[in-house]
Structure formats: C-alpha cells, structure tokens
Amino acid sequence: MKPLGVSVLTSLNEKNIKNMGFNMQISELVKTLCMSAKQNNIDGVVSSAIEVPEIKRNFGEDFITVTPGIRVQQKNDDQSRVATLEDAIKNGSDYIVLGREITASENISKMIKKVESYII
C-alpha cells in the first residue's frame, strides 16, 4: 500500500483559494503541498490532470498522480479544473478517476468501451 495526499480539489478555482486565505496561485499551492508530501514520505497526490506535468517535472516521474475530474469530452459542470481523458493521459497521469462520466451515462457499457479505446 502507498500513502497518497490530496493537493487542491478539482472543484476549487483561484477565487476559492483566495477566499480560503491562500495568497498564491493554485499551481504554487499544489507545488507547496506536493513538496510537503514528498518530505513526509508520501508517495504521490490526488490532483487535477492540469497540474500533472509540473508535478512530474518537480517531483519525479515516480511521484504518483491520481487525477479525478476526468471527462471523455470537455464539459462544464460543478468541477472547476477538469481535463479530458486524452489530456490526462498526455499529461502523464498515473491513475484516472472517472466518476459521473460513467455512472451518469445513458449507456454505461458503451461509455466504458469508449474509455477503454483511449487507454488500451
């Protein structure tokens, strides 16, 4: 088993971060949190796929990234920092989380096959 930390939730945007009292950009906060995780022997983080290239560049390819908020096609919903499945793969995400993209699909089997076509 490998311990993982959570960086910045995909539902949060820059305004939310400021309202929480952080005086930095999301990218800076993610870097700060990843640094703390790495220093405390945490094997990786849950983060937006948007931040993955920077995380890998700063903390190494072996630093695990789990990316929620993944969509097969770009959609606007309650998540602020989402990525398409294709972008998550290109950005180097180690693990992807597809929740409602599958569970809210009209044809779950068809959606799973579509997802598989990207990753297999």
PDB file of C-alpha atoms in Angstrom:
ATOM      1  CA  MET A   1       0.000   0.000   0.000  1.00  0.00           C
ATOM      2  CA  LYS A   2       1.241   3.505  -0.826  1.00  0.00           C
ATOM      3  CA  PRO A   3       0.096   6.621   1.023  1.00  0.00           C
ATOM      4  CA  LEU A   4      -1.186   9.491  -1.117  1.00  0.00           C
ATOM      5  CA  GLY A   5      -2.055  13.068  -0.238  1.00  0.00           C
ATOM      6  CA  VAL A   6      -4.646  15.381  -1.701  1.00  0.00           C
ATOM      7  CA  SER A   7      -3.414  18.615  -3.260  1.00  0.00           C
ATOM      8  CA  VAL A   8      -6.153  21.025  -4.379  1.00  0.00           C
ATOM      9  CA  LEU A   9      -9.638  19.686  -5.090  1.00  0.00           C
ATOM     10  CA  THR A  10     -10.730  19.862  -8.725  1.00  0.00           C
ATOM     11  CA  SER A  11     -13.864  21.708  -7.624  1.00  0.00           C
ATOM     12  CA  LEU A  12     -11.797  24.681  -6.420  1.00  0.00           C
ATOM     13  CA  ASN A  13     -10.767  27.631  -8.571  1.00  0.00           C
ATOM     14  CA  GLU A  14      -8.428  30.590  -7.987  1.00  0.00           C
ATOM     15  CA  LYS A  15     -11.164  32.643  -6.304  1.00  0.00           C
ATOM     16  CA  ASN A  16     -11.938  29.799  -3.881  1.00  0.00           C
ATOM     17  CA  ILE A  17      -8.270  29.505  -2.969  1.00  0.00           C
ATOM     18  CA  LYS A  18      -8.034  33.243  -2.250  1.00  0.00           C
ATOM     19  CA  ASN A  19     -11.227  33.081  -0.144  1.00  0.00           C
ATOM     20  CA  MET A  20      -9.638  30.282   1.889  1.00  0.00           C
ATOM     21  CA  GLY A  21      -6.774  32.627   2.763  1.00  0.00           C
ATOM     22  CA  PHE A  22      -4.087  31.333   0.423  1.00  0.00           C
ATOM     23  CA  ASN A  23      -2.113  34.155  -1.128  1.00  0.00           C
ATOM     24  CA  MET A  24      -0.843  32.208  -4.140  1.00  0.00           C
ATOM     25  CA  GLN A  25      -1.929  30.700  -7.439  1.00  0.00           C
ATOM     26  CA  ILE A  26      -3.299  27.149  -7.478  1.00  0.00           C
ATOM     27  CA  SER A  27      -0.145  25.939  -9.236  1.00  0.00           C
ATOM     28  CA  GLU A  28       2.014  27.349  -6.426  1.00  0.00           C
ATOM     29  CA  LEU A  29      -0.217  25.823  -3.751  1.00  0.00           C
ATOM     30  CA  VAL A  30      -0.083  22.429  -5.456  1.00  0.00           C
ATOM     31  CA  LYS A  31       3.715  22.644  -5.589  1.00  0.00           C
ATOM     32  CA  THR A  32       3.881  23.581  -1.892  1.00  0.00           C
ATOM     33  CA  LEU A  33       1.584  20.719  -0.904  1.00  0.00           C
ATOM     34  CA  CYS A  34       3.495  18.224  -3.065  1.00  0.00           C
ATOM     35  CA  MET A  35       6.768  19.345  -1.513  1.00  0.00           C
ATOM     36  CA  SER A  36       5.325  18.718   1.945  1.00  0.00           C
ATOM     37  CA  ALA A  37       4.035  15.319   0.838  1.00  0.00           C
ATOM     38  CA  LYS A  38       7.412  14.318  -0.606  1.00  0.00           C
ATOM     39  CA  GLN A  39       9.259  15.478   2.542  1.00  0.00           C
ATOM     40  CA  ASN A  40       6.917  13.338   4.638  1.00  0.00           C
ATOM     41  CA  ASN A  41       7.386  10.163   2.584  1.00  0.00           C
ATOM     42  CA  ILE A  42       4.026  10.363   0.835  1.00  0.00           C
ATOM     43  CA  ASP A  43       4.229   8.508  -2.496  1.00  0.00           C
ATOM     44  CA  GLY A  44       2.049  10.858  -4.526  1.00  0.00           C
ATOM     45  CA  VAL A  45      -1.009  13.054  -4.670  1.00  0.00           C
ATOM     46  CA  VAL A  46      -4.533  13.369  -5.927  1.00  0.00           C
ATOM     47  CA  SER A  47      -4.585  16.424  -8.168  1.00  0.00           C
ATOM     48  CA  SER A  48      -6.081  17.880 -11.297  1.00  0.00           C
ATOM     49  CA  ALA A  49      -4.598  16.491 -14.512  1.00  0.00           C
ATOM     50  CA  ILE A  50      -3.800  20.113 -15.361  1.00  0.00           C
ATOM     51  CA  GLU A  51      -1.043  20.143 -12.714  1.00  0.00           C
ATOM     52  CA  VAL A  52       0.462  16.727 -13.534  1.00  0.00           C
ATOM     53  CA  PRO A  53       3.232  17.890 -15.926  1.00  0.00           C
ATOM     54  CA  GLU A  54       4.522  20.367 -13.338  1.00  0.00           C
ATOM     55  CA  ILE A  55       4.265  17.793 -10.534  1.00  0.00           C
ATOM     56  CA  LYS A  56       6.238  15.238 -12.547  1.00  0.00           C
ATOM     57  CA  ARG A  57       8.833  17.855 -13.536  1.00  0.00           C
ATOM     58  CA  ASN A  58       9.370  18.961  -9.922  1.00  0.00           C
ATOM     59  CA  PHE A  59       8.963  15.708  -8.006  1.00  0.00           C
ATOM     60  CA  GLY A  60       9.887  12.994 -10.482  1.00  0.00           C
ATOM     61  CA  GLU A  61       8.102  10.508 -12.682  1.00  0.00           C
ATOM     62  CA  ASP A  62       7.814   8.078  -9.765  1.00  0.00           C
ATOM     63  CA  PHE A  63       5.730  10.554  -7.719  1.00  0.00           C
ATOM     64  CA  ILE A  64       2.233   9.106  -8.230  1.00  0.00           C
ATOM     65  CA  THR A  65      -0.568  11.266  -9.585  1.00  0.00           C
ATOM     66  CA  VAL A  66      -4.216  10.282  -9.287  1.00  0.00           C
ATOM     67  CA  THR A  67      -6.447  12.582 -11.290  1.00  0.00           C
ATOM     68  CA  PRO A  68     -10.184  12.966 -10.688  1.00  0.00           C
ATOM     69  CA  GLY A  69     -12.445  15.212 -12.740  1.00  0.00           C
ATOM     70  CA  ILE A  70     -11.673  13.340 -15.938  1.00  0.00           C
ATOM     71  CA  ARG A  71     -14.132  13.653 -18.796  1.00  0.00           C
ATOM     72  CA  VAL A  72     -14.235  11.786 -22.099  1.00  0.00           C
ATOM     73  CA  GLN A  73     -15.314  15.060 -23.682  1.00  0.00           C
ATOM     74  CA  GLN A  74     -14.901  18.529 -22.218  1.00  0.00           C
ATOM     75  CA  LYS A  75     -17.962  19.556 -20.191  1.00  0.00           C
ATOM     76  CA  ASN A  76     -18.871  22.383 -17.884  1.00  0.00           C
ATOM     77  CA  ASP A  77     -20.271  21.173 -14.590  1.00  0.00           C
ATOM     78  CA  ASP A  78     -19.560  21.761 -10.907  1.00  0.00           C
ATOM     79  CA  GLN A  79     -15.872  20.919 -11.276  1.00  0.00           C
ATOM     80  CA  SER A  80     -13.559  23.852 -11.977  1.00  0.00           C
ATOM     81  CA  ARG A  81     -10.378  22.116 -13.076  1.00  0.00           C
ATOM     82  CA  VAL A  82     -11.236  19.120 -15.217  1.00  0.00           C
ATOM     83  CA  ALA A  83      -9.421  17.533 -18.136  1.00  0.00           C
ATOM     84  CA  THR A  84     -10.340  15.222 -20.945  1.00  0.00           C
ATOM     85  CA  LEU A  85      -9.221  11.619 -20.757  1.00  0.00           C
ATOM     86  CA  GLU A  86      -6.896  12.262 -23.684  1.00  0.00           C
ATOM     87  CA  ASP A  87      -5.272  15.243 -21.927  1.00  0.00           C
ATOM     88  CA  ALA A  88      -4.897  13.314 -18.656  1.00  0.00           C
ATOM     89  CA  ILE A  89      -3.030  10.580 -20.499  1.00  0.00           C
ATOM     90  CA  LYS A  90      -0.865  13.090 -22.425  1.00  0.00           C
ATOM     91  CA  ASN A  91      -0.084  14.951 -19.187  1.00  0.00           C
ATOM     92  CA  GLY A  92       1.230  11.771 -17.572  1.00  0.00           C
ATOM     93  CA  SER A  93      -1.485  10.912 -15.047  1.00  0.00           C
ATOM     94  CA  ASP A  94      -0.718   7.579 -13.407  1.00  0.00           C
ATOM     95  CA  TYR A  95      -4.309   6.861 -12.401  1.00  0.00           C
ATOM     96  CA  ILE A  96      -7.507   8.485 -13.595  1.00  0.00           C
ATOM     97  CA  VAL A  97     -10.842   8.780 -11.823  1.00  0.00           C
ATOM     98  CA  LEU A  98     -13.980   8.777 -13.940  1.00  0.00           C
ATOM     99  CA  GLY A  99     -16.999   9.036 -11.676  1.00  0.00           C
ATOM    100  CA  ARG A 100     -20.163  10.555 -13.046  1.00  0.00           C
ATOM    101  CA  GLU A 101     -18.784  10.316 -16.581  1.00  0.00           C
ATOM    102  CA  ILE A 102     -19.606   6.630 -16.288  1.00  0.00           C
ATOM    103  CA  THR A 103     -22.315   6.481 -13.619  1.00  0.00           C
ATOM    104  CA  ALA A 104     -24.431   9.243 -15.196  1.00  0.00           C
ATOM    105  CA  SER A 105     -24.048   7.862 -18.705  1.00  0.00           C
ATOM    106  CA  GLU A 106     -27.194   6.778 -20.526  1.00  0.00           C
ATOM    107  CA  ASN A 107     -25.328   3.693 -21.724  1.00  0.00           C
ATOM    108  CA  ILE A 108     -22.690   2.686 -19.169  1.00  0.00           C
ATOM    109  CA  SER A 109     -21.385  -0.238 -21.217  1.00  0.00           C
ATOM    110  CA  LYS A 110     -20.903   1.969 -24.275  1.00  0.00           C
ATOM    111  CA  MET A 111     -19.118   4.626 -22.177  1.00  0.00           C
ATOM    112  CA  ILE A 112     -16.773   2.044 -20.667  1.00  0.00           C
ATOM    113  CA  LYS A 113     -15.902   0.799 -24.153  1.00  0.00           C
ATOM    114  CA  LYS A 114     -15.217   4.381 -25.212  1.00  0.00           C
ATOM    115  CA  VAL A 115     -12.917   4.890 -22.223  1.00  0.00           C
ATOM    116  CA  GLU A 116     -11.135   1.618 -22.968  1.00  0.00           C
ATOM    117  CA  SER A 117     -10.480   2.771 -26.529  1.00  0.00           C
ATOM    118  CA  TYR A 118      -8.333   5.580 -25.123  1.00  0.00           C
ATOM    119  CA  ILE A 119      -6.315   3.502 -22.693  1.00  0.00           C
ATOM    120  CA  ILE A 120      -5.945   0.071 -24.272  1.00  0.00           C
TER     121      ILE A 120
END
